[in-house]
Short mmCIF file of C-alpha atoms and ligand atoms in Angstrom, two decimals:
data_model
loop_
_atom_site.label_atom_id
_atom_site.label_comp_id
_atom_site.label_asym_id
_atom_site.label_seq_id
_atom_site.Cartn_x
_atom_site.Cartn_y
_atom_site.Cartn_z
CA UNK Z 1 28.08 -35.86 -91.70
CA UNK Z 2 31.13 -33.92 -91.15
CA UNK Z 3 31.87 -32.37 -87.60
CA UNK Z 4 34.98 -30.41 -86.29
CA UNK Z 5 35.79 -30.40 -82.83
CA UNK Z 6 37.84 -27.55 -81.52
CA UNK Z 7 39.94 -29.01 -78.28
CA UNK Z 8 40.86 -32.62 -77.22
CA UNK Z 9 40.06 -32.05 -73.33
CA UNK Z 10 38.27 -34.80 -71.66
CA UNK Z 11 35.09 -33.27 -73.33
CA UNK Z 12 35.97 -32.56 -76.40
CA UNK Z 13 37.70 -36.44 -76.69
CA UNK Z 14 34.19 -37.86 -75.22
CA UNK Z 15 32.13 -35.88 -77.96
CA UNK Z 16 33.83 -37.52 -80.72
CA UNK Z 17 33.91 -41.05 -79.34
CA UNK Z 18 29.70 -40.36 -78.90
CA UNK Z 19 29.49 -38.92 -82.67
CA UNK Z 20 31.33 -41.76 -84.20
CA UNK Z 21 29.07 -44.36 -82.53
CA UNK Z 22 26.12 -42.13 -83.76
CA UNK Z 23 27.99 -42.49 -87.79
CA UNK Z 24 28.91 -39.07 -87.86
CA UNK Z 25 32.50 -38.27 -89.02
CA UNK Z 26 34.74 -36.44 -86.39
CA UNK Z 27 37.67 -34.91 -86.37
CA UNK Z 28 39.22 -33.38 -83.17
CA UNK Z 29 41.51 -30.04 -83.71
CA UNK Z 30 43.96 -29.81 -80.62
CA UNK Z 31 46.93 -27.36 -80.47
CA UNK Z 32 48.61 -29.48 -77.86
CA UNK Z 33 50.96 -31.94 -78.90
CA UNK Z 34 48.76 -34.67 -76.95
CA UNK Z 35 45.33 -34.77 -75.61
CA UNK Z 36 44.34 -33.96 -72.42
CA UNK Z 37 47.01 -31.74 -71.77
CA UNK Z 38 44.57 -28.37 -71.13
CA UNK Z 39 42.64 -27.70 -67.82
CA UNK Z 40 41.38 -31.56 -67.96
CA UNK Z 41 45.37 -32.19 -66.70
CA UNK Z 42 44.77 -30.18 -63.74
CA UNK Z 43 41.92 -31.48 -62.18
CA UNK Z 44 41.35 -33.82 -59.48
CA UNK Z 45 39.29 -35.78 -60.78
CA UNK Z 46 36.51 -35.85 -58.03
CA UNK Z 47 33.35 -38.18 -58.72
CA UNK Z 48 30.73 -36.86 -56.01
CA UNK Z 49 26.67 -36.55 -56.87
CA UNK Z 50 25.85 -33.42 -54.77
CA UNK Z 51 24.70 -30.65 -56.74
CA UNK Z 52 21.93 -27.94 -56.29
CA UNK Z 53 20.25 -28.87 -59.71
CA UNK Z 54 18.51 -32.38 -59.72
CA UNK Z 55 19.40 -33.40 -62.78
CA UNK Z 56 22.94 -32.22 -62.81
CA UNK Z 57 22.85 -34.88 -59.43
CA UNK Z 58 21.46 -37.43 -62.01
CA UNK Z 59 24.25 -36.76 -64.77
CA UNK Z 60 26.67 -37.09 -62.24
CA UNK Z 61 25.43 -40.43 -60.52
CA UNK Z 62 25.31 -41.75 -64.79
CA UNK Z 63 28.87 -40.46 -64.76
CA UNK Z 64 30.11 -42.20 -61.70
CA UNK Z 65 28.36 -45.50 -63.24
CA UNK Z 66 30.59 -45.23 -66.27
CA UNK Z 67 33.67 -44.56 -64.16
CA UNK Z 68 33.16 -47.34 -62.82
CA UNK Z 69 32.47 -49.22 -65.82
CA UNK Z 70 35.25 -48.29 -67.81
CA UNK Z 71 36.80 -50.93 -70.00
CA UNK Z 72 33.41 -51.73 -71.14
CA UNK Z 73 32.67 -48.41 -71.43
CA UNK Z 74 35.39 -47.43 -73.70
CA UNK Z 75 35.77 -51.15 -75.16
CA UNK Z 76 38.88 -52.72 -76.68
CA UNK Z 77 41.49 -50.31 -76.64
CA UNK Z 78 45.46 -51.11 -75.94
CA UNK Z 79 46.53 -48.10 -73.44
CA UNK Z 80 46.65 -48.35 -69.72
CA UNK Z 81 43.02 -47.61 -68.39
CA UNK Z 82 42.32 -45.06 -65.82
CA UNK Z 83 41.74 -46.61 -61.92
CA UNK Z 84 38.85 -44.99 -60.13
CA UNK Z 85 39.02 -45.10 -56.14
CA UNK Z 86 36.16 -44.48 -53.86
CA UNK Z 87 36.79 -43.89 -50.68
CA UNK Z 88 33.36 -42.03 -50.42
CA UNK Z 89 32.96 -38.04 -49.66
CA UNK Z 90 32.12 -36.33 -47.04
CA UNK Z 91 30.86 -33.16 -48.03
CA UNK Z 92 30.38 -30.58 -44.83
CA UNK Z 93 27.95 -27.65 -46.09
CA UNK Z 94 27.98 -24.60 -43.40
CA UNK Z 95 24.31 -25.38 -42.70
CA UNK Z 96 22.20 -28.49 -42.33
CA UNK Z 97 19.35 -26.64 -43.58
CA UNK Z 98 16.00 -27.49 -45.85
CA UNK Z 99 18.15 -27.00 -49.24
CA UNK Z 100 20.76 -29.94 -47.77
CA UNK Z 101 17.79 -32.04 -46.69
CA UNK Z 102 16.20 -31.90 -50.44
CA UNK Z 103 19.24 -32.31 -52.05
CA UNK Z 104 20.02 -35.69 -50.13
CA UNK Z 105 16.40 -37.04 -50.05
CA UNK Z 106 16.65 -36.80 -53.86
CA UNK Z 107 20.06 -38.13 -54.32
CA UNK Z 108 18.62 -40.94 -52.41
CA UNK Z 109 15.16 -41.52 -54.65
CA UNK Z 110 17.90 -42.00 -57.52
CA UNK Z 111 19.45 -44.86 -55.68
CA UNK Z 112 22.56 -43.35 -54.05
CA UNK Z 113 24.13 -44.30 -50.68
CA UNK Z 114 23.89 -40.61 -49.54
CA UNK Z 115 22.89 -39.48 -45.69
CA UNK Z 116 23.58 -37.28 -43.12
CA UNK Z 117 25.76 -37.60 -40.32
CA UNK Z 118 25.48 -35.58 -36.90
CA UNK Z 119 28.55 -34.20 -35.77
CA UNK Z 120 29.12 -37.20 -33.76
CA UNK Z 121 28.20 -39.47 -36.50
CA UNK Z 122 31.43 -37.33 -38.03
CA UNK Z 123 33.85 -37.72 -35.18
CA UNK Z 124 33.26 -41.34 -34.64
CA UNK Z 125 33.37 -42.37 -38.19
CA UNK Z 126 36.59 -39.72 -38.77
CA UNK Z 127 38.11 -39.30 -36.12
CA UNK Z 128 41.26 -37.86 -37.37
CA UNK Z 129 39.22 -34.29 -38.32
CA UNK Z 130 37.95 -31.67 -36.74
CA UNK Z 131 33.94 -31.39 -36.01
CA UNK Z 132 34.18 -27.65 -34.89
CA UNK Z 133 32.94 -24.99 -37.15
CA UNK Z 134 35.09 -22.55 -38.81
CA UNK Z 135 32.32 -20.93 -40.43
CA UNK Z 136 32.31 -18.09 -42.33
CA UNK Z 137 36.05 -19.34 -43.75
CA UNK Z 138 38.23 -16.10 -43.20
CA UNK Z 139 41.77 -15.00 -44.68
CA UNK Z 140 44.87 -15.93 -42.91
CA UNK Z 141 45.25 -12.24 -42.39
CA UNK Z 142 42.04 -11.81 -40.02
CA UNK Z 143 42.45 -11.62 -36.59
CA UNK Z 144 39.52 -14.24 -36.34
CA UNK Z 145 41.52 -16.78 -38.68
CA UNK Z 146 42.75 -18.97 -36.04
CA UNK Z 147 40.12 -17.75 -32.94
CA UNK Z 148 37.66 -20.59 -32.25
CA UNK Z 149 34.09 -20.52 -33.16
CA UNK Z 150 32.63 -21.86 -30.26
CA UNK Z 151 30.85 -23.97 -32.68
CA UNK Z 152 30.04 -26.92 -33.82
CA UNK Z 153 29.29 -28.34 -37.38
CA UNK Z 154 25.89 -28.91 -37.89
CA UNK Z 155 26.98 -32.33 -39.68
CA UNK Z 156 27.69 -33.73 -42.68
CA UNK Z 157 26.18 -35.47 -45.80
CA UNK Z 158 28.51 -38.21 -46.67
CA UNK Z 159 28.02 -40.26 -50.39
CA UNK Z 160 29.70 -43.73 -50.06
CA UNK Z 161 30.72 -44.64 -52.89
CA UNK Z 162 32.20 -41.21 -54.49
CA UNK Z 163 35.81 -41.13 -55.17
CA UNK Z 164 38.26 -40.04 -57.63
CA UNK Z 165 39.49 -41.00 -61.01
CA UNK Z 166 43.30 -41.20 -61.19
CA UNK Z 167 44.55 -39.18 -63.87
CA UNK Z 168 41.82 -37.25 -65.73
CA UNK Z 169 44.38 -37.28 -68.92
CA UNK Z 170 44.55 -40.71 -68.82
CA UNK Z 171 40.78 -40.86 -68.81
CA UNK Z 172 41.80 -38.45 -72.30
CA UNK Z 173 43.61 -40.51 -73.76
CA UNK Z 174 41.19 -43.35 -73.01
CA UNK Z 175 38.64 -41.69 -74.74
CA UNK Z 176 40.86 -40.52 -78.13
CA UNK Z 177 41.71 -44.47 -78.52
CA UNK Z 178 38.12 -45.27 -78.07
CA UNK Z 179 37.28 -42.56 -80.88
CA UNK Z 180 40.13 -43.09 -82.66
CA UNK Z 181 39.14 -47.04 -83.17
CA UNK Z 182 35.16 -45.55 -83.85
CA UNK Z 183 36.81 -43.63 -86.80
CA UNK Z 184 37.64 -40.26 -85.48
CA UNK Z 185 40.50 -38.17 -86.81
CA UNK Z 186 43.26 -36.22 -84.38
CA UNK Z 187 44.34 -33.73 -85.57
CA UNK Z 188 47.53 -32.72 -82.76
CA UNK Z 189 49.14 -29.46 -82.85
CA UNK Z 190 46.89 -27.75 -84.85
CA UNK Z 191 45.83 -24.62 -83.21
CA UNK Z 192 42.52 -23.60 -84.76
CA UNK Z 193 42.74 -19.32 -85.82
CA UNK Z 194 39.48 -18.69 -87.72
CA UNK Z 195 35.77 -20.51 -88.60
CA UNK Z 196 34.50 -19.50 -91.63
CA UNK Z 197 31.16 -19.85 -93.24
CA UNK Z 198 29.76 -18.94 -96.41
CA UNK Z 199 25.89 -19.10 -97.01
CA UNK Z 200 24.74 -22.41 -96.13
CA UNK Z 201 27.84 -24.18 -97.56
CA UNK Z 202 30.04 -26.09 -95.05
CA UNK Z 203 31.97 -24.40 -92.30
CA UNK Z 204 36.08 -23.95 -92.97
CA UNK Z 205 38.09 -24.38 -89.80
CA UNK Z 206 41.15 -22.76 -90.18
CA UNK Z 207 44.56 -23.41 -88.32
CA UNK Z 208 47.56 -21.15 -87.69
CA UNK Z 209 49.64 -24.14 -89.17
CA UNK Z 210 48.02 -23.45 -92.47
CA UNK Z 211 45.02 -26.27 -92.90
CA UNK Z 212 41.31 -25.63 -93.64
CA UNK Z 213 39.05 -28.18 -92.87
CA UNK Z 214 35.26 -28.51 -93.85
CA UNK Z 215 32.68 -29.89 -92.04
CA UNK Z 216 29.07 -29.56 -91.77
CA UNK Z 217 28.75 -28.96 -88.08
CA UNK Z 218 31.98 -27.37 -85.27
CA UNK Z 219 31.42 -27.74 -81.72
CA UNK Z 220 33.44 -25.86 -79.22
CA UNK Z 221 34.88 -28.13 -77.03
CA UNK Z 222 38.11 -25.39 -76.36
CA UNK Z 223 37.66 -25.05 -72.33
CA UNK Z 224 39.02 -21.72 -71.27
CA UNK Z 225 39.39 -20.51 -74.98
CA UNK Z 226 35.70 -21.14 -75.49
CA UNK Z 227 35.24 -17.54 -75.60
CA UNK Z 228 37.69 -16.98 -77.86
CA UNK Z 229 36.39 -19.65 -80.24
CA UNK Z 230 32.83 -17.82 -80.02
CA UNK Z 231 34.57 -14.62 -80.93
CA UNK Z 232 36.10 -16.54 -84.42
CA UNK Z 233 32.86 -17.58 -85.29
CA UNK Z 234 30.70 -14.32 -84.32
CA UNK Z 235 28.50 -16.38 -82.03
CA UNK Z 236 27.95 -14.34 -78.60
CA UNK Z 237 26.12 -16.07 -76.52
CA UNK Z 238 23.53 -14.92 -73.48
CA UNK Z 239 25.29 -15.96 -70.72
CA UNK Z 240 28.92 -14.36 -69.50
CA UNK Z 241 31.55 -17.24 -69.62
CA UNK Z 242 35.45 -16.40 -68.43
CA UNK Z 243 38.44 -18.25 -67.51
CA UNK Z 244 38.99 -18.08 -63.66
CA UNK Z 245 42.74 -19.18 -62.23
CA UNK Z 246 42.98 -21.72 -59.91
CA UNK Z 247 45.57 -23.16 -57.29
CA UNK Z 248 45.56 -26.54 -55.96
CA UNK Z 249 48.26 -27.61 -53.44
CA UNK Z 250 49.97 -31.03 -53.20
CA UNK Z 251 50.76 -31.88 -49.59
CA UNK Z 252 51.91 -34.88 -47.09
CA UNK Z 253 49.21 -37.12 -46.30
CA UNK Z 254 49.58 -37.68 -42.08
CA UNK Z 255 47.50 -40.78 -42.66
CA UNK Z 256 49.79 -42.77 -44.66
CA UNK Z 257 51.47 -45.54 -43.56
CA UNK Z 258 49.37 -45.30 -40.19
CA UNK Z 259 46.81 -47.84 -41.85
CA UNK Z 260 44.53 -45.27 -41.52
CA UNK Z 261 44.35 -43.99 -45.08
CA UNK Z 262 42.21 -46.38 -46.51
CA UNK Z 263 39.72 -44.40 -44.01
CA UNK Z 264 40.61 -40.72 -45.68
CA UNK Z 265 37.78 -39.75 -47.59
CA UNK Z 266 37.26 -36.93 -50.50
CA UNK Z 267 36.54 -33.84 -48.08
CA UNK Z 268 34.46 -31.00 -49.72
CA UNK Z 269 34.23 -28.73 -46.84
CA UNK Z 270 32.00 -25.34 -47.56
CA UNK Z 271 32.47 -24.88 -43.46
CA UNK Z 272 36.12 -23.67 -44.01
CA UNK Z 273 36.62 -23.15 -47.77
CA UNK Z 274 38.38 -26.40 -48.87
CA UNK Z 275 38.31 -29.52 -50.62
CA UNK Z 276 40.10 -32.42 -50.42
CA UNK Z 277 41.29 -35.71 -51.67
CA UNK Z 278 43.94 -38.71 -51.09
CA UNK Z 279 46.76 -38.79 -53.92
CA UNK Z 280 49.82 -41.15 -55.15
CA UNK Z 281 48.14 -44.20 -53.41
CA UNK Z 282 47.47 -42.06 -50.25
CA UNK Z 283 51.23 -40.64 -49.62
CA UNK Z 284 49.76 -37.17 -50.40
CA UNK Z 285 46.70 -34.56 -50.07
CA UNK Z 286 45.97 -32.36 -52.77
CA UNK Z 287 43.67 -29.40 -51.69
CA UNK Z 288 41.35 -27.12 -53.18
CA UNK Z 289 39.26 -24.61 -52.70
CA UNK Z 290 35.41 -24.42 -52.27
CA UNK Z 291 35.53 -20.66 -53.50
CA UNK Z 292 34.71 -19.01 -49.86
CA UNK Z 293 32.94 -15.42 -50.35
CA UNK Z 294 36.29 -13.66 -48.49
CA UNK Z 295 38.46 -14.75 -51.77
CA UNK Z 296 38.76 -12.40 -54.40
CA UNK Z 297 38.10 -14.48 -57.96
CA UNK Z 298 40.97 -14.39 -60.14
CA UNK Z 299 39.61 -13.59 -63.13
CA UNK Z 300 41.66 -13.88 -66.25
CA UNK Z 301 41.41 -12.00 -69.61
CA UNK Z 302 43.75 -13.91 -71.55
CA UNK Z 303 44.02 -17.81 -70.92
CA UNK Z 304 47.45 -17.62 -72.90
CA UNK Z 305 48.71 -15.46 -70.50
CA UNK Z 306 48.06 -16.09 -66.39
CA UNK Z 307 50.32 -16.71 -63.57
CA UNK Z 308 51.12 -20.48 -64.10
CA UNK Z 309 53.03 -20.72 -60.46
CA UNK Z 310 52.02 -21.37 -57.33
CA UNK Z 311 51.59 -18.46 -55.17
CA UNK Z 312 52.24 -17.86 -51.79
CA UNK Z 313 49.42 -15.94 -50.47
CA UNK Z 314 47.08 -18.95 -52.25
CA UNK Z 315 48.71 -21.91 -50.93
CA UNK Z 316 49.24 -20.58 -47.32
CA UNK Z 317 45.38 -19.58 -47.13
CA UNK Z 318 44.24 -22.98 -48.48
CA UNK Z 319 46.50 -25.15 -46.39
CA UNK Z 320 46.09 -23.38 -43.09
CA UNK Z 321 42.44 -24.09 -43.99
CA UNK Z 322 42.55 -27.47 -44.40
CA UNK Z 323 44.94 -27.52 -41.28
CA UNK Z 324 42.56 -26.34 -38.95
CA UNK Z 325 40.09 -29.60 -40.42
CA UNK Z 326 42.62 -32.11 -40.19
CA UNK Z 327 44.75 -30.85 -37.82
CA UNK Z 328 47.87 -33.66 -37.88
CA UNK Z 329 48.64 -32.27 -41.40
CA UNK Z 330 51.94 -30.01 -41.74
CA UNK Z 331 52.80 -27.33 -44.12
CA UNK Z 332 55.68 -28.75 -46.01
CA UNK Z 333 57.79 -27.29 -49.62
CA UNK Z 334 55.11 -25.69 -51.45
CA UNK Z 335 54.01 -27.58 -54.08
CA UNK Z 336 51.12 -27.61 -56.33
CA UNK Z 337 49.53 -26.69 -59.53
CA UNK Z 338 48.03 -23.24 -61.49
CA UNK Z 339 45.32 -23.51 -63.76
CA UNK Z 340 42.16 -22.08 -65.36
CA UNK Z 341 38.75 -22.91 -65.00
CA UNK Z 342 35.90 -21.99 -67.92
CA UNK Z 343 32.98 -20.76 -65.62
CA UNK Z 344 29.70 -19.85 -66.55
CA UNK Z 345 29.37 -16.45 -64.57
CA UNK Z 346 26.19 -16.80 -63.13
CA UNK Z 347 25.58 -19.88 -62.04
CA UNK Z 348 28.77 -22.24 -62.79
CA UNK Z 349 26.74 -25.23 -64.53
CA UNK Z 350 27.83 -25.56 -68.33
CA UNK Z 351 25.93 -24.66 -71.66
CA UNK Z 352 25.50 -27.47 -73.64
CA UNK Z 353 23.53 -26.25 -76.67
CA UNK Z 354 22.87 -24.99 -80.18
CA UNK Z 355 23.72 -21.73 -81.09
CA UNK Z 356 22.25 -18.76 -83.36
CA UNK Z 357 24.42 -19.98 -86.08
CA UNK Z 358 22.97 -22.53 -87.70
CA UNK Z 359 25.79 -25.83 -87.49
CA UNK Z 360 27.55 -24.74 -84.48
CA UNK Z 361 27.65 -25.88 -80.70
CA UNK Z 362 29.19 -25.45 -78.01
CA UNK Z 363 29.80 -27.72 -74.56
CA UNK Z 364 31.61 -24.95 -72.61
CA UNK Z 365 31.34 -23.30 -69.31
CA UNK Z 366 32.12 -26.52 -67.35
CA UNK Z 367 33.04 -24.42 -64.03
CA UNK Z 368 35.91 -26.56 -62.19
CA UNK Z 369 33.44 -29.47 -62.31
CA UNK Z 370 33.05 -31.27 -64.81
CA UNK Z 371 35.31 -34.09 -65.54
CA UNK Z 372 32.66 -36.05 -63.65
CA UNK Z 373 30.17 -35.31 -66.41
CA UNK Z 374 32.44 -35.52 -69.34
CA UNK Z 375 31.36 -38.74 -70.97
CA UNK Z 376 27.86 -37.62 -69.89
CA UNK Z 377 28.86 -34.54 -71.95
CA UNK Z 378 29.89 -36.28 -74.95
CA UNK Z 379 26.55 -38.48 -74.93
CA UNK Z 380 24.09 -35.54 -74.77
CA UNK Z 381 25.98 -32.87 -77.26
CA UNK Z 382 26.34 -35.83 -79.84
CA UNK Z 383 22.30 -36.77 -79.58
CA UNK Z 384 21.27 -33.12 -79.26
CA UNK Z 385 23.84 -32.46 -82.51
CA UNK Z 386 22.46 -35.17 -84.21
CA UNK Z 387 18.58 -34.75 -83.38
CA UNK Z 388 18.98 -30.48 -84.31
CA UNK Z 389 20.62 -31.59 -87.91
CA UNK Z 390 17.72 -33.55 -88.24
CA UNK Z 391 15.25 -30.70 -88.11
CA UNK Z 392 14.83 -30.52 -84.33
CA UNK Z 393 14.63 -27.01 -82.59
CA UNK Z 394 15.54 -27.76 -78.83
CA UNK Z 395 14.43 -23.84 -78.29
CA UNK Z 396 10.98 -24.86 -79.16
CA UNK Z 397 10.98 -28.18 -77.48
CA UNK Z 398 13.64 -28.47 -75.17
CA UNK Z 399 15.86 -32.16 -75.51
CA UNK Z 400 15.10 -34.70 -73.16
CA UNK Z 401 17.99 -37.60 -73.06
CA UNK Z 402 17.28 -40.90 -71.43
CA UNK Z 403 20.70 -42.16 -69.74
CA UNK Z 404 21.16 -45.15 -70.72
CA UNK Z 405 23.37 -46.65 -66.65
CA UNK Z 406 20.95 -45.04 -64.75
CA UNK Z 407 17.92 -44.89 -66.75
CA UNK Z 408 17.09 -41.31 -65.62
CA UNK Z 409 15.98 -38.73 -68.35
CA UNK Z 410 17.39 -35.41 -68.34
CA UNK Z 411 15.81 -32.45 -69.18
CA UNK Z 412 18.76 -30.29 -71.33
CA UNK Z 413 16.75 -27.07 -71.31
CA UNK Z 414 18.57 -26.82 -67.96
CA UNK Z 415 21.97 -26.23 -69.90
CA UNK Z 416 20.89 -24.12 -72.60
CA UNK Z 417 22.35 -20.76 -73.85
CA UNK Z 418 18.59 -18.96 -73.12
CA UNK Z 419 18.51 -20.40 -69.87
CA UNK Z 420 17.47 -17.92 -66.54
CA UNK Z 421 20.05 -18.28 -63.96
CA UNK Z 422 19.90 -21.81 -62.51
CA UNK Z 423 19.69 -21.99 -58.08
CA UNK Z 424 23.01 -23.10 -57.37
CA UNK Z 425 25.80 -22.40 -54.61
CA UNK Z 426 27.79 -20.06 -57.36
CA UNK Z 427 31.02 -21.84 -56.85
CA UNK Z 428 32.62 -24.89 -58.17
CA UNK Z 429 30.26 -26.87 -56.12
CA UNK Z 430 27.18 -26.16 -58.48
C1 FAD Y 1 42.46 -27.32 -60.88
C2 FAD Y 1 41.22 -28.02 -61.37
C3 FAD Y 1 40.62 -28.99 -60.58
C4 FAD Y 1 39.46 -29.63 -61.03
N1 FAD Y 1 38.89 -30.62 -60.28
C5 FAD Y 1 37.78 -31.26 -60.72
C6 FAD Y 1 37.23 -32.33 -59.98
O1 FAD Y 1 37.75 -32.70 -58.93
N2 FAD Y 1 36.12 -32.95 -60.48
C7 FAD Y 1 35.52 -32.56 -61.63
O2 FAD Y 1 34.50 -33.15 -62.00
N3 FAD Y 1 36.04 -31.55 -62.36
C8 FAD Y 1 37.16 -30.90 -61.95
N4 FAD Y 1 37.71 -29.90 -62.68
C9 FAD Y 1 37.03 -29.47 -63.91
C10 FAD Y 1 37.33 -30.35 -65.09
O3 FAD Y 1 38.66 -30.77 -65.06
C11 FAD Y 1 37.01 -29.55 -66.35
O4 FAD Y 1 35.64 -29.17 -66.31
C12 FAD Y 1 37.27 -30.38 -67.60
O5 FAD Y 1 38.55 -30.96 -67.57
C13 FAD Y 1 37.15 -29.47 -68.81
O6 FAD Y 1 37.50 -30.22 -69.94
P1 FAD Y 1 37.49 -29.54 -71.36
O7 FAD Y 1 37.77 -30.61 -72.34
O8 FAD Y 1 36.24 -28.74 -71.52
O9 FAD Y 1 38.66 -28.45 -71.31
P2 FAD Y 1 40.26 -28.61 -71.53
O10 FAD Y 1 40.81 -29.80 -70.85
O11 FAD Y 1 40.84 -27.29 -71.19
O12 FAD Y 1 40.32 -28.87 -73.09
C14 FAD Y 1 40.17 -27.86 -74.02
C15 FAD Y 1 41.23 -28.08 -75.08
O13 FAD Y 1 41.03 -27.15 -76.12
C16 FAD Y 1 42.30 -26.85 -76.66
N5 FAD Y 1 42.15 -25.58 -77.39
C17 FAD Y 1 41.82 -24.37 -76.91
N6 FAD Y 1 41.79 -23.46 -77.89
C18 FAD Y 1 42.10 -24.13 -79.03
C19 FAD Y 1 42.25 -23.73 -80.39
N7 FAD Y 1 42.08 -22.45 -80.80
N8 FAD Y 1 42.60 -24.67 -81.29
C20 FAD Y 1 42.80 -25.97 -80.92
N9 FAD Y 1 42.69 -26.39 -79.64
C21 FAD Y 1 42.34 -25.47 -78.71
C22 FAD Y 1 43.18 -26.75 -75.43
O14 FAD Y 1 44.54 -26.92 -75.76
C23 FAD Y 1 42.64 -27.87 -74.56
O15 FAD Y 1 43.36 -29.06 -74.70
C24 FAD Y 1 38.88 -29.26 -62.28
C25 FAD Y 1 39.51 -28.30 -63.07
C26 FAD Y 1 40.68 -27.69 -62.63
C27 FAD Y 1 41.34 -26.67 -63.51
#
């Protein structure tokens, strides 16, 4: 069976390598002149298992096994592979409360190292950052910004082994080679303009370069533009999805070359609005934010046409942030990168699922997070495509995937379109 894929991101590459090995025939429709050259080139590629939603915890502990099994994973292929570090995360919520507590006692009945640290624990183990509280994190602007608390953090769940895959387009391109030798099709600048669909004959996916390609089944793998790709097939779905811009800031790592930055963990620190991680073998930060309510969401209308430069206001607010955590780092040139995320309004966890039109699917709404996932991704839409063109209604009787690393089974009613709005944090921590 035929399927089109509209975008060669990291999830769109991972759904085709999943169909092929299923015997279904995909072809990937990318209007970049490479793969991997969307929002997937942005991101930072952070592995961690904390999430609000159990079995988003267990898709991301199956996607840090494959990380780490990645030349088997993706088998005999010729390019460079990906290298995924784990310097383990230390993820500093504003609250040790009972939701913290769950969410590590289950990470731990699934087998990860996961615990929590007093803030002690914290200043012993790190003691290059701050264990005061900056919380509610505040705009530079505010009187209070740079007033101290008083406080102290509560402490600190930190997850051993997470880490960070270097260069999530490499991890692409991985994938597109791994498909490619499965029998997939790439189809590079081609820049898909209408889906078409007579009766119950095939779908036509048509490009603004002129082809038209049929296929039984198209699954909308077009981050940001996954709205946009809904609109050319008439499919409107339930839930709200939108592009959101992003910033993330590239800055000196005071660690390096102090033999200390072996000891830098990822930092994902709801306590003052930031995130970060080690980059180029430690000689830099690169920082992120955790989506604080005191930012204003940048909301974007048109993902072919946002600010694609770093801003000032943005990168002073999210360095002096991370500044007043690690407090031997210096604001140097501004660097950085602008990009969009595809969030799922209401509760920032994706939709991976049929739709009202019979044939089409979509794997959007991945919310800043989900490079982690993305082979995960690939594995469930190409079972729940297959098992739907087989007769199954997943809206009746919701899928249920067994993974095959970690052996959990997932219950994908928890990603569907018809979904109520899942408990989560409502920011790209999920
Ligand atoms: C700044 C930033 C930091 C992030 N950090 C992390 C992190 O640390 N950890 C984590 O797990 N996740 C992170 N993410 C999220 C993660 O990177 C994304 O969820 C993931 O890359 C989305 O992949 P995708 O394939 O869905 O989208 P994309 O990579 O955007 O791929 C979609 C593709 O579709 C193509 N396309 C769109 N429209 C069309 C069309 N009409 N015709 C043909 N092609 C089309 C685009 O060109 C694009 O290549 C981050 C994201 C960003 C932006």
């Amino acid at each position: 069976m035929r399927v089109s894929i509209i975008g060669g991101g990291v999830v769109g590459c991972s759904i085709a390598f999943e169909l092929q090995r299923l015997g279904f025939e995909a072809s990937v429709l990318e209007k970049n002149g490479a793969v991997g050259h969307g929002s997937t080139s942005a991101s930072c590629g952070i592995v961690r298992r904390f999430y609000s939603q159990p079995d988003m915890v267990a898709m991301a502990n199956e996607g840090a096994h494959i990380w780490a099994d990645w030349e088997k994973f993706v088998g005999p292929i010729e390019d460079e592979k990906i290298v995924f570090h784990r310097p383990g995360m230390l993820f500093i919520p504003p609250h040790i409360d009972d939701e913290v507590s769950r969410i590590v006692a289950g990470m731990q009945q699934m087998g990860i190292a996961a615990s929590i640290l007093t803030a002690d624990q914290v200043a012993q183990r790190f003691p290059f950052l701050e264990t005061d509280s900056f919380f509610p994190p505040r705009q530079p602007d505010d009187d209070a910004f740079f007033e101290p608390t008083g406080r102290r953090i509560e402490g600190a769940v930190f997850e051993e082994d997470a880490g960070y895959v270097v260069s999530p387009d490499l991890a692409t391109q991985n994938l597109r080679s791994a498909a490619e030798r499965e029998g997939a099709r790439f189809l590079l600048r081609r820049e898909v303009s209408a889906i078409r669909k007579v009766g119950t004959g095939p779908f036509r996916v048509v490009t603004a370069q002129g082809d038209s390609i049929e296929s039984e089944v198209v699954v909308n793998a077009a981050g940001p533009h996954s709205s946009i790709v809904n609109r050319m097939a008439g499919v409107a779905l339930p839930l709200e999805i939108r592009p959101l811009r992003r910033e993330v800031h590239t800055l000196d790592n005071p660690l390096f070359s102090k033999q200390e930055e072996s000891a830098l963990p990822v930092v994902g620190d709801l306590d003052s609005g930031v995130y970060c991680r080690p980059e180029s073998r430690g000689r830099n930060l690169v920082v992120g934010s955790t989506d604080p309510h005191c930012d204003q969401l940048e909301w974007v209308d048109d993902p072919d046409d946002f600010n694609e430069s770093v801003t000032e206001p943005y990168w002073e607010r999210q360095c002096l942030r991370l500044m007043k955590r690690f407090s031997q780092v210096r604001l140097g040139p501004k660097r950085g990168v602008s990009a969009l995320y595809d969030v799922t309004v209401a509760d920032w966890y994706p939709v991976v699922d049929r739709t009202d039109l019979p044939g089409y699917y979509v794997c959007i709404g991945t919310s800043g997070s989900s490079f982690k996932t993305a082979p995960v991704l690939g594995l469930m839409m190409a079972n729940l495509i297959e098992s739907c063109q087989n007769g199954h209604d997943p809206d009746q009787q919701p899928y249920q995937l067994t993974l095959p690393y970690t052996g959990a089974t997932v219950d994908m009613a928890f990603l569907s379109r018809r979904r109520s709005q899942l408990q989560s944090t409502g920011t790209v921590i999920g």
